[in-house]
XYZ file of C-alpha atoms in Angstrom:
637
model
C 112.144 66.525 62.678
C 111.923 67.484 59.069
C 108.416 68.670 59.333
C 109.553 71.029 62.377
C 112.502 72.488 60.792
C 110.529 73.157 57.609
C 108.150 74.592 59.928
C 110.001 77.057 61.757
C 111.834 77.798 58.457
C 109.147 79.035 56.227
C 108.422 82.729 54.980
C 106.028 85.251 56.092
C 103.703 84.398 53.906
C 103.258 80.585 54.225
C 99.240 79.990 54.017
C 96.368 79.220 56.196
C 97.273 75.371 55.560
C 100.515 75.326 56.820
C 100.011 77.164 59.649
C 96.677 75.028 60.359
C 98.744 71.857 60.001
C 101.825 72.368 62.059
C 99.280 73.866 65.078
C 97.805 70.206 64.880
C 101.065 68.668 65.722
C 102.250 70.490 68.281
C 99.055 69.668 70.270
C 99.567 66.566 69.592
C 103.154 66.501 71.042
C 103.169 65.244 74.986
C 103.018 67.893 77.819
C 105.978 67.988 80.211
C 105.695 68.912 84.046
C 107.894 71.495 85.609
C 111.196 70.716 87.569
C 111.641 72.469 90.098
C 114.970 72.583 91.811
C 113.950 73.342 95.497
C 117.411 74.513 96.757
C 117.467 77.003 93.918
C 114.082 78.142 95.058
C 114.714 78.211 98.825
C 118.023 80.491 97.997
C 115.094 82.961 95.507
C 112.645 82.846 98.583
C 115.848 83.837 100.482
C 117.775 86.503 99.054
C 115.066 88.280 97.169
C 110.951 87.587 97.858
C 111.407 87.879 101.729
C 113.680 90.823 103.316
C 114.488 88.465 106.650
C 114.781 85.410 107.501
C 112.396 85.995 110.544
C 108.874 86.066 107.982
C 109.651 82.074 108.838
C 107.206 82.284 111.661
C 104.946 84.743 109.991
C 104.450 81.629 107.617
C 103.879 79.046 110.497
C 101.444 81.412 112.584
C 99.751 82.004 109.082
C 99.252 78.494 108.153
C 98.039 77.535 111.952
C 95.609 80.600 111.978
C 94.007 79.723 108.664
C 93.598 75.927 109.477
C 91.966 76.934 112.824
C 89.947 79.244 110.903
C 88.801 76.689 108.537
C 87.881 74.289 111.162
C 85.392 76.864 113.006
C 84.000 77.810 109.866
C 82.355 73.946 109.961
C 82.480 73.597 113.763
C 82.247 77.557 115.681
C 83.221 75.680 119.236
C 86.182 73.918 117.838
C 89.306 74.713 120.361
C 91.181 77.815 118.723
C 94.517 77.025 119.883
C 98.190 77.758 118.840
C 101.285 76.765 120.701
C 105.120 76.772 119.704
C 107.997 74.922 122.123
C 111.452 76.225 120.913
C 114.816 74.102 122.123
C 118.454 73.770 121.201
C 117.895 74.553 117.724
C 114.480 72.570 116.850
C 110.752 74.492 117.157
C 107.420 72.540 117.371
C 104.261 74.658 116.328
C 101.331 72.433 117.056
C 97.233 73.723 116.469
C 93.911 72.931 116.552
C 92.882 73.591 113.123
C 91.832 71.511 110.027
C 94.362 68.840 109.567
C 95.152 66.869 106.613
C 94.185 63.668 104.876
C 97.185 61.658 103.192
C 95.409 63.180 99.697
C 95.556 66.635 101.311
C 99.658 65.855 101.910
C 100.388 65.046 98.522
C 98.318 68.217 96.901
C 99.075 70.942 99.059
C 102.222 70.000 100.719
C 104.143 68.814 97.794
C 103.374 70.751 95.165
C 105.080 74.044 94.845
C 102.305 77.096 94.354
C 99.149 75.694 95.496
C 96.939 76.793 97.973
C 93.992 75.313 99.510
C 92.529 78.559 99.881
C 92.579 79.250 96.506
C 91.757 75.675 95.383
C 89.426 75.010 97.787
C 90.656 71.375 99.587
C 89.154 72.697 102.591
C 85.739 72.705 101.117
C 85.493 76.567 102.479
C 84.785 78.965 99.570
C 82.667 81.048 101.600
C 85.730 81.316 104.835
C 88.347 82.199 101.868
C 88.026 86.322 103.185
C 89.061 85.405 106.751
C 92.681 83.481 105.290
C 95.315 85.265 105.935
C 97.819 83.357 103.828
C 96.685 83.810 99.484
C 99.234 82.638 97.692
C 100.222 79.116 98.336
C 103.696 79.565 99.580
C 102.761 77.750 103.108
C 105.696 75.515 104.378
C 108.241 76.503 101.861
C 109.242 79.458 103.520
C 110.354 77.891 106.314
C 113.544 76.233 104.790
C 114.777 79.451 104.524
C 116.167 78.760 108.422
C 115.093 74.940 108.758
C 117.230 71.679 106.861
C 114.275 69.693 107.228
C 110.553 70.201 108.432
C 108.760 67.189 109.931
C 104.787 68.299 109.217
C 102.342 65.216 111.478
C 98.322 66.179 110.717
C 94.994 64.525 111.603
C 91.905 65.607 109.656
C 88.639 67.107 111.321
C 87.071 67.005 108.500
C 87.678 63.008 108.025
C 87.928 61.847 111.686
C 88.575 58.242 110.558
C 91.521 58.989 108.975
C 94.647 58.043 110.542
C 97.767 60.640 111.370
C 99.730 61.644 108.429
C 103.631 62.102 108.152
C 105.133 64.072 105.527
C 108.843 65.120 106.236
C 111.100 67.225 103.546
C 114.655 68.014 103.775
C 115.834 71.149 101.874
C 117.721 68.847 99.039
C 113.616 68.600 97.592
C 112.956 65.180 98.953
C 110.028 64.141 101.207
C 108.629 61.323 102.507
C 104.627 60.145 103.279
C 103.787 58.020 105.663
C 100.489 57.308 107.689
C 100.920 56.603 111.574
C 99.463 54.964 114.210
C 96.615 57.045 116.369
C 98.656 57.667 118.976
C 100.783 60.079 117.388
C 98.317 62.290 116.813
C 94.984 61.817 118.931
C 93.037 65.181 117.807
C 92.672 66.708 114.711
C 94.846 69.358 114.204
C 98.451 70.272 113.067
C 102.205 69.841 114.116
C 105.130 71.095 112.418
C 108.672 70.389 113.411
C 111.746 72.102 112.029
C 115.030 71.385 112.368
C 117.827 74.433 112.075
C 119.946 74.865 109.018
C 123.975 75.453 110.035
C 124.524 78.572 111.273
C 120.399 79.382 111.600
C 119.892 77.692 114.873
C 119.476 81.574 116.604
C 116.437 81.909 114.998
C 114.795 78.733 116.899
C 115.960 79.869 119.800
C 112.974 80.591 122.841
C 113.527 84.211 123.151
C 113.968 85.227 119.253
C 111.181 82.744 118.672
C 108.525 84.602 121.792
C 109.866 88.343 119.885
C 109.123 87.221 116.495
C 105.560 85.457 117.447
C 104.485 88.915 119.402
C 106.032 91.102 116.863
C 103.910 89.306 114.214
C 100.649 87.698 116.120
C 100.042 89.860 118.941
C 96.423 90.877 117.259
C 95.702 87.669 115.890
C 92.256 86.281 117.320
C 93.167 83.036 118.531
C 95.294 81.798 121.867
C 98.667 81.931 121.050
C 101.412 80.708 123.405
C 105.560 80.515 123.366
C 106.233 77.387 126.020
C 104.056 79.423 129.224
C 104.341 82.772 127.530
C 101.131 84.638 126.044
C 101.496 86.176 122.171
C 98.172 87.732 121.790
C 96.975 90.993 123.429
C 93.964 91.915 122.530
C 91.404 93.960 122.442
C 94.100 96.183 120.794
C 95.178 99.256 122.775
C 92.515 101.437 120.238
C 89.714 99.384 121.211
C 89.938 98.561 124.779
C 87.896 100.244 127.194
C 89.560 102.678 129.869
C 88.363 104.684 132.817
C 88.497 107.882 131.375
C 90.083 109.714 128.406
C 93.089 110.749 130.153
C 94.118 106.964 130.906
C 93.258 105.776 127.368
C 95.724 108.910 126.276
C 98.255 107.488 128.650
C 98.037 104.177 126.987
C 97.691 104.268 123.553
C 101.108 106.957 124.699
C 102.487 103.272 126.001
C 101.732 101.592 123.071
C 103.709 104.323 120.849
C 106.179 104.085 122.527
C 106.301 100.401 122.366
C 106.222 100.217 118.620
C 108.006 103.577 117.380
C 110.169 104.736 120.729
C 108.613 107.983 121.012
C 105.999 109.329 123.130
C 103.294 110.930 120.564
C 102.324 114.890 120.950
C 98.808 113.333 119.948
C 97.227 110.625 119.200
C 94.213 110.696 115.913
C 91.769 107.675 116.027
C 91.346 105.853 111.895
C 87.968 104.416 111.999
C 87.000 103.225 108.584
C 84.254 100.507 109.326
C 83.865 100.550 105.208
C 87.385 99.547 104.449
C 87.596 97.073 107.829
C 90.172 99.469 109.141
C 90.859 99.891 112.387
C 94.063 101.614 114.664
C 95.615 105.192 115.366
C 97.951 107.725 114.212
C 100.839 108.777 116.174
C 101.760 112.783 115.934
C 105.644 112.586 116.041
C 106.878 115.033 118.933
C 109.512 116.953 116.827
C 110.208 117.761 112.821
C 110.905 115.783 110.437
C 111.841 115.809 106.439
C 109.327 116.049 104.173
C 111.054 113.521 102.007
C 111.717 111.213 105.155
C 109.894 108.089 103.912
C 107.357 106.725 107.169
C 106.972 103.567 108.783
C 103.700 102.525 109.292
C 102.707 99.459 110.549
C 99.848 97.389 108.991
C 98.411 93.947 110.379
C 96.122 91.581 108.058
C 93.474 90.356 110.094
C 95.292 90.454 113.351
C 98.874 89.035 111.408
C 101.513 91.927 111.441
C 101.997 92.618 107.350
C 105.123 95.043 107.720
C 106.080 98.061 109.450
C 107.233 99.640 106.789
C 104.430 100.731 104.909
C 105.084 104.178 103.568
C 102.275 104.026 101.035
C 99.569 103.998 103.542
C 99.523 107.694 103.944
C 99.054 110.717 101.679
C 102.635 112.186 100.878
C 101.584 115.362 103.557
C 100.920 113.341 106.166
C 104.451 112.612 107.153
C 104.053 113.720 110.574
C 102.731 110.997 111.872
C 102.989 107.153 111.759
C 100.213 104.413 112.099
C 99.267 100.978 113.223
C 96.096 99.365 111.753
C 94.459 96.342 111.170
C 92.555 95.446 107.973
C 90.912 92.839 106.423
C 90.225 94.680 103.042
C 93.705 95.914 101.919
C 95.858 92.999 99.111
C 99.407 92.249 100.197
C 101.995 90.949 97.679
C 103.486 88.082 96.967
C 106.013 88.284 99.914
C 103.331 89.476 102.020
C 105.510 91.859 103.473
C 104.040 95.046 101.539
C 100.168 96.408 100.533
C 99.753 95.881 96.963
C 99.065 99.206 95.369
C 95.510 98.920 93.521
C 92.304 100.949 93.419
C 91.526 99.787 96.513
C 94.780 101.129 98.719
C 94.294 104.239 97.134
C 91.038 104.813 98.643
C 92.175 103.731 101.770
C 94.756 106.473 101.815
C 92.281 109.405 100.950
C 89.882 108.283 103.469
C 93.114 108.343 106.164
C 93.881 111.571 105.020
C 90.527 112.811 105.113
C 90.392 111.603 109.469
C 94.033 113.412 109.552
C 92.344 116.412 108.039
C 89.178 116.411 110.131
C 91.448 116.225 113.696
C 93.304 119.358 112.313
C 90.075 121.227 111.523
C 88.380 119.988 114.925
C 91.955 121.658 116.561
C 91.606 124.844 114.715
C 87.861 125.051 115.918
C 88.208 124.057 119.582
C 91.724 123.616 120.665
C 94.091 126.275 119.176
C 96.684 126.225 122.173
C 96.881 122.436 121.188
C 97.172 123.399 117.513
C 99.632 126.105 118.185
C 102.194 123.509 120.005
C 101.531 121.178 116.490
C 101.639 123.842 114.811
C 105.231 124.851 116.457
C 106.417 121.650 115.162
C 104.860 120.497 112.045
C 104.113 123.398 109.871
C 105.814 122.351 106.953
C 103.069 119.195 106.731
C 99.788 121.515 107.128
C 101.245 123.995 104.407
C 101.923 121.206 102.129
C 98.590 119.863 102.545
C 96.907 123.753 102.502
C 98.702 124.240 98.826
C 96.032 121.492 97.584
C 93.443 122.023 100.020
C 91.495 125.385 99.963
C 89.371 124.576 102.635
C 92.299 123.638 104.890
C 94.434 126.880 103.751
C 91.594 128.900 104.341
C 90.578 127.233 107.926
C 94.980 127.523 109.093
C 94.973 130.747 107.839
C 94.788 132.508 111.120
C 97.381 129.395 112.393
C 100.019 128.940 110.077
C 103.333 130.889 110.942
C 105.523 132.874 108.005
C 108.052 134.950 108.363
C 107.398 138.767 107.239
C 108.896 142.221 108.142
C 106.600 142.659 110.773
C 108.097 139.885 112.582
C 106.202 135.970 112.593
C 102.714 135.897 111.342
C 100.600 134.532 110.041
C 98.692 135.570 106.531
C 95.475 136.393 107.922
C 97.046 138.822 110.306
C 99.882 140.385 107.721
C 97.245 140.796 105.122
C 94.949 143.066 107.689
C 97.954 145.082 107.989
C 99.180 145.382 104.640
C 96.825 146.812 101.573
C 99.637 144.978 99.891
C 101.143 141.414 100.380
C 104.592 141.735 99.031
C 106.668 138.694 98.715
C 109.923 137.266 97.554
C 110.924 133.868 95.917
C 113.660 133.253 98.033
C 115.480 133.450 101.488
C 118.635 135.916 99.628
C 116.151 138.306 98.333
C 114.274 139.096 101.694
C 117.549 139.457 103.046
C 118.434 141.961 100.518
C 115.218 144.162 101.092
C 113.909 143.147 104.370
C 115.294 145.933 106.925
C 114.648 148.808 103.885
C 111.203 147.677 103.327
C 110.962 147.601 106.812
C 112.117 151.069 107.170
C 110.113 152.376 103.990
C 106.369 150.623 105.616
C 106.416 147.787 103.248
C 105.094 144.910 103.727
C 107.504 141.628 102.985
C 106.712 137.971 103.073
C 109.833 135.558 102.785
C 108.124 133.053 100.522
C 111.910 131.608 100.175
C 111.130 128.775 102.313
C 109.121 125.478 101.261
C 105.559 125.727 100.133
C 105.406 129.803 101.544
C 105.726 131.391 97.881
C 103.011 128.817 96.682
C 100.448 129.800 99.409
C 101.295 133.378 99.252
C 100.259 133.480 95.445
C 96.819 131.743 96.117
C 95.705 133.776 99.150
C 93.750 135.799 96.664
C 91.831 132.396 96.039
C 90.752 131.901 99.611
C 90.496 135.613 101.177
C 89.006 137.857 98.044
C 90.283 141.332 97.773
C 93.723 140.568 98.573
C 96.326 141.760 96.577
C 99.399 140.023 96.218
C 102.789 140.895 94.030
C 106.169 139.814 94.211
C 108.983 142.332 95.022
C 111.485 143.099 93.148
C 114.091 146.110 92.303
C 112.492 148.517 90.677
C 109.529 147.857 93.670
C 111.554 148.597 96.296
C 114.185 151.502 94.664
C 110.701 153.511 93.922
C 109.803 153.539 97.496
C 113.301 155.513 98.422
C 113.545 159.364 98.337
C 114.678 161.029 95.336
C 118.584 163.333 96.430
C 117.803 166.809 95.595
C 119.177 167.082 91.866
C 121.443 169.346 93.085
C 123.131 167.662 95.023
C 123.313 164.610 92.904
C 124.721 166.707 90.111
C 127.528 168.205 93.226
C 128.410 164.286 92.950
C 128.530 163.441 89.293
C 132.182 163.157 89.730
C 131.849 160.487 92.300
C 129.175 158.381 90.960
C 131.031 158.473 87.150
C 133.950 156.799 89.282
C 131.781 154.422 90.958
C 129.819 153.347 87.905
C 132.991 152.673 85.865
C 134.327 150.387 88.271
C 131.015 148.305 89.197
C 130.625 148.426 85.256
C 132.445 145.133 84.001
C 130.431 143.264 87.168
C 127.083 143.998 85.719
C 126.193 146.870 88.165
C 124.717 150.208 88.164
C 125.220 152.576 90.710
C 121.908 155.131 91.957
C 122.082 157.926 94.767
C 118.702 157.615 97.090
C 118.063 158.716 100.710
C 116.085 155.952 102.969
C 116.229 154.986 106.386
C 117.752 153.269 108.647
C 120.898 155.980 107.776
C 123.162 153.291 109.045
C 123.099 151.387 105.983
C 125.520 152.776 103.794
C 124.486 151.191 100.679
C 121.361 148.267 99.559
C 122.653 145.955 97.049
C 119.399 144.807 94.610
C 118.997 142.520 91.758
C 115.942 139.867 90.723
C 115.901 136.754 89.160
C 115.947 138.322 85.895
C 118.762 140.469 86.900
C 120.754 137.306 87.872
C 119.487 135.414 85.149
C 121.030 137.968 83.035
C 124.558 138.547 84.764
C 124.908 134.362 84.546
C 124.767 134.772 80.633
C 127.039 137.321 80.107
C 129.269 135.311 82.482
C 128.967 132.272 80.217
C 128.819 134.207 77.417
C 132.649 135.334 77.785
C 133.951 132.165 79.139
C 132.449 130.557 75.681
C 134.268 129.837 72.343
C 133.315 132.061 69.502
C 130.248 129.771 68.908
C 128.338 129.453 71.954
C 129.635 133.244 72.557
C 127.386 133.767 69.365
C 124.333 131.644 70.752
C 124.474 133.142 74.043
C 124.189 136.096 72.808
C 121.206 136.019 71.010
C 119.787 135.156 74.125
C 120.436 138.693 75.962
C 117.630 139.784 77.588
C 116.444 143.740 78.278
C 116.281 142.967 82.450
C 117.411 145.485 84.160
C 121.330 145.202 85.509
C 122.065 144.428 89.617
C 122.305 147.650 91.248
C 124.520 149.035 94.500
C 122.157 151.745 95.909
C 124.167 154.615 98.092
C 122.112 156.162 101.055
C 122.991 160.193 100.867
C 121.837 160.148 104.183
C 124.716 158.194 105.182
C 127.632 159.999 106.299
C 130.156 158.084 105.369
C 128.755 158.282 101.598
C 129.104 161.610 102.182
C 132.646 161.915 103.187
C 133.898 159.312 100.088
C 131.783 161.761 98.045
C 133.727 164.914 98.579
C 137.089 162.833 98.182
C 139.473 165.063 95.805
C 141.446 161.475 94.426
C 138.742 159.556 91.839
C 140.806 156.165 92.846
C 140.222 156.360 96.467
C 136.682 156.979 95.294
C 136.836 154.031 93.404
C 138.177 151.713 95.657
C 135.876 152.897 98.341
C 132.956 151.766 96.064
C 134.441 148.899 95.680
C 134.191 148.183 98.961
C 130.612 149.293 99.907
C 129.930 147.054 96.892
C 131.420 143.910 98.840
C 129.658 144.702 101.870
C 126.175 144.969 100.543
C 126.718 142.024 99.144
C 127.546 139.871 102.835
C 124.759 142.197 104.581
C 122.283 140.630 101.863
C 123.825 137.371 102.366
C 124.533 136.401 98.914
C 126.947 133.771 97.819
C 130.006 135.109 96.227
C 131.133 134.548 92.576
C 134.935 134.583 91.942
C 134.612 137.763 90.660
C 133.268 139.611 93.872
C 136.133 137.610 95.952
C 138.333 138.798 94.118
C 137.106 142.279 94.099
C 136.694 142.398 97.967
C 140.385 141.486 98.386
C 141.390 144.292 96.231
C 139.205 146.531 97.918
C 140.554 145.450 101.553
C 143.614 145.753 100.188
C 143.839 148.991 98.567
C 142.499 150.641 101.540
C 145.275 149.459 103.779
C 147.823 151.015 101.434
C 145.957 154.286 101.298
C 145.653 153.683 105.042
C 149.061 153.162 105.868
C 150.609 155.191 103.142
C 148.658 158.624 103.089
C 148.533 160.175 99.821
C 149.620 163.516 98.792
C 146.635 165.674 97.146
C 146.600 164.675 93.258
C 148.960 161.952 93.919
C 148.578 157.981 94.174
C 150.142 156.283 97.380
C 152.817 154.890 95.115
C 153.458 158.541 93.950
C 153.844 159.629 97.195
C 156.171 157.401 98.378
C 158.452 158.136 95.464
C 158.183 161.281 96.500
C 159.377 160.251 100.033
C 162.483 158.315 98.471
């Protein structure tokens, strides 16, 4: 004890001696084994490596498929049979497999975290890539829903060896005992389990039957609940059918069965490489991009998890799969795919056959593509913003909307020398029906992905110009007001500029079409970049005042544009009271604003209520020339 303290005591720079010496006795100190408290580990296994209780027949069907496995690896006509008898609360699982010696008992069954695949007790190192169970965990598992588990085995491998017994109860005790031949005549395996309280629903027939088809029904063996068959195979991809139309109809069946919707179509993933077989299902309607898919993925034949969302390229979300592999790792809990180099591969090459059936739609089915396209849009553009082959083959497919109605790129650019565009949904809004009016050609890039493929159609069609719109873009495509008459209106426009002043606004005369439109309301993002700093600029104390105002930029202001070929600018035009004027600006101000669709700041609120407001009063209280409404009704009194 000395020696130790000194030991763990002494500096840095204790020498070569020392260290040499106390390394010696602490390999000479005795090795202690491991407790391990199996309730503790049953409640781990419970509450956070599995997600359900119900992976407790995943693990039986697992352990019976791999001994039967092992067996036919030394004997290929060896019965391949599974069967499991549920009653009251108890479940019997009895195959044909391997078996175990008493030896076999005592390594595998007892000892927490060995694996005879991995260890090799079956004597099959060249079988190990048809196991479906890699980590050891076997039997354990089951305690999750069973007090005790009763395991009776006869060896193939040893046919003189009697029956072994080994039962454990969930406290970590177990018992080994050999029996007579009569309790076990063939080789092979039976396991027994006995419900925990309040887990006896899970060894019930029925949830047993659900759980053994939702897990085995592709497993390659006979598998049987009481008279009841598991196993359906070939699976619905590889059976044969009369003609296309039927196989259509029943892979629809089968997507129906496992998702509960009837697929708009159905793409075949065929990667002999990877040992990947199964189908994509198109989902009928839209869904979110960030809606996270469920894919279902069976290990040789054994249902892994439904839930595998990393199977597919992010893009691809608008459709979900079922495959079977033999190449692809799961995790510990075997109820995900364990992300390595090999996974990743896996989901290029499914992207690439997702890819290929949209390119073989574009080149021989269009209507087809069309009604996909109706739908899922929002997957092929996300997938055409990386893809320059895909953008430039959906092209002539993909829908946007522009001011010549819905189009699609290839068509708007043959129209347009052009491609205008705008960064979002309030700023096509803004300058849609003028552009319209004034032959300019307007993509709404505001929507997802559109602003990104807009800017690289130059990429994929040369000789395309492309420029986002802004203020000054569209204001120098209106007519010029004689300067006459502009100067006949100085008065008028002084007024109007003075009040839309201390909102960031400038006020300009133009004549455009349609005439209806009294006045356009246009800013950018620089403009409104600009009008949020002064805003925060004279909310701040003296100190961020000062900060935020080294940061004023030269954009150009907001600006209220008034159509002179409007009449009704006209009319407030030639008003003899500047205040009417005024308030009348005011108000063409507040509507520009809701024609564009713009969300309101405090400020504009408040100026559209005073706006309403004063024209009611001059309204309902007509004014004497030169004279305010409140004049003139002191006038009255």
């Amino acid at each position: 004890m000395t020696s130790e303290t000194s030991a763990n005591s002494a500096s840095p720079e204790h020498s070569e001696s020392e260290e040499s010496e106390n390394s010696g006795s602490l390999s000479d100190r005795s090795p202690h084994t491991f407790q391990v408290d199996l309730r503790g580990l049953v409640d781990l296994l419970s509450h956070h490596l599995y997600s359900s209780p119900r992976v407790y027949l995943r693990e039986l069907l697992q352990n019976a498929v791999d001994a039967i496995t092992a067996r036919r690896a030394e004997q290929p006509d060896a019965p391949a049979l599974v069967r499991l008898h549920a009653d009251g609360g108890r479940l019997r699982v009895e195959d044909s497999g391997i078996g175990l010696t008493e030896t076999d008992v005592h390594s595998l069954l007892a000892t927490i975290g060995r694996s005879s695949k991995r260890d090799g007790a079956a004597g099959l190192a060249s079988a190990r890539a048809e196991f479906l169970g890699q980590f050891g965990i076997g039997l354990l598992a089951c305690f999750v829903v069973a007090a005790e588990i009763r395991v009776v085995s006869r060896s193939a491998r040893t046919p003189g060896s009697p029956p072994v017994e080994w039962r454990a109860r969930d406290d970590g005790s177990y018992t080994v005992r050999t029996l007579p031949d009569s309790a076990r005549p063939e080789p092979g395996t039976t396991v027994h389990l006995t419900a925990r309280p309040g887990s006896a629903d899970w060894l019930t027939e029925e949830r047993v039957l659900s759980l053994a088809r939702d897990f085995g029904s592709l497993l390659p063996y006979d598998v049987r609940v009481g008279g009841a068959a598991v196993t359906d195979l070939p699976a619905p991809w590889d059976r044969p059918y009369p003609t296309p139309a039927a196989r259509r109809v029943a892979l629809a069946r089968h997507c129906h069965e496992q998702f509960g919707f009837s697929p708009l179509d159905t793409i075949d993933l065929d990667l002999p490489l990877a040992g990947i077989r199964g189908v994509a299902y198109v989902l009928p309607s839209a869904v979110s991009p960030a809606q996270r898919a469920g894919h279902r993925v069976h290990l040789k034949g054994m249902l892994l998890t439904d839930r595998a969302d990393e199977l597919l390229p992010d893009w691809a979300f608008f459709v979900r799969c079922v495959i079977d592999t033999d190449s692809l790792r799961p995790t510990a809990s075997r109820e995900a795919l364990y992300a390595d180099e090999t996974l990743a591969a896996v989901r290029e090459a499914l992207g690439d056959r997702i890819r290929d059936w949209l390119t073989g739609l574009a080149a021989g089915d269009p209507e087809r593509l069309a009604e996909f396209l109706t739908v899922h849009h929002l997957g092929v553009k996300s997938l055409a913003r990386h893809d320059s082959a895909m953008l430039r083959t959906m092209l002539p497919w993909l829908p946007f909307e522009t001011t010549d109605g819905r189009l699609s790129l290839e068509e708007f650019a043959r129209r347009h020398p052009v491609v205008h565009f705008t960064r979002t949904v309030e700023e096509y809004r803004q300058v849609a029906p003028i552009a319209s009016a004034q032959g300019i050609g307007v993509v709404n890039g505001g929507y997802t992905y559109d602003t990104e493929l807009v800017e690289r159609l130059p990429s994929v069609r040369p000789g395309t110009a492309v420029a986002e719109l802004d203020a000054d873009t569209v204001t120098a495509h209106l007519d010029s007001v004689d300067p006459a008459q502009e100067l006949a209106l100085g008065a008028f426009l002084a007024a109007a500029r003075a009040r839309l002043d201390p909102l960031g606004c400038d006020v300009a005369l133009r004549s455009f079409h349609p005439l209806t439109v009294p006045a356009l309301h246009l800013d950018d993002r620089a403009a409104r970049h600009e009008q949020a700093r002064a805003e925060a600029e004279g909310q701040a104390d003296d100190l961020w005042a000062g900060i935020l105002g080294s940061l004023r930029g030269s954009a150009p202001r907001a600006r209220l544009v008034l159509n002179h070929l409007n009449p009704l600018i006209r009319r407030i035009g030639s008003l003899d009271s500047p205040e009417l004027a005024a308030t009348a600006t005011e108000a063409l101000y507040g509507q520009a604003l809701l024609m564009a669709q713009r969300p309101l700041r405090p400020a504009d609120s408040a100026l559209l209520n005073r706006a309403f407001a004063g024209l009611l009063e001059w309204a309902t209280h007509p004014a004497v020339p030169g004279h305010s409404p409140a004049e003139s009704q002191e006038d009255g009194r």
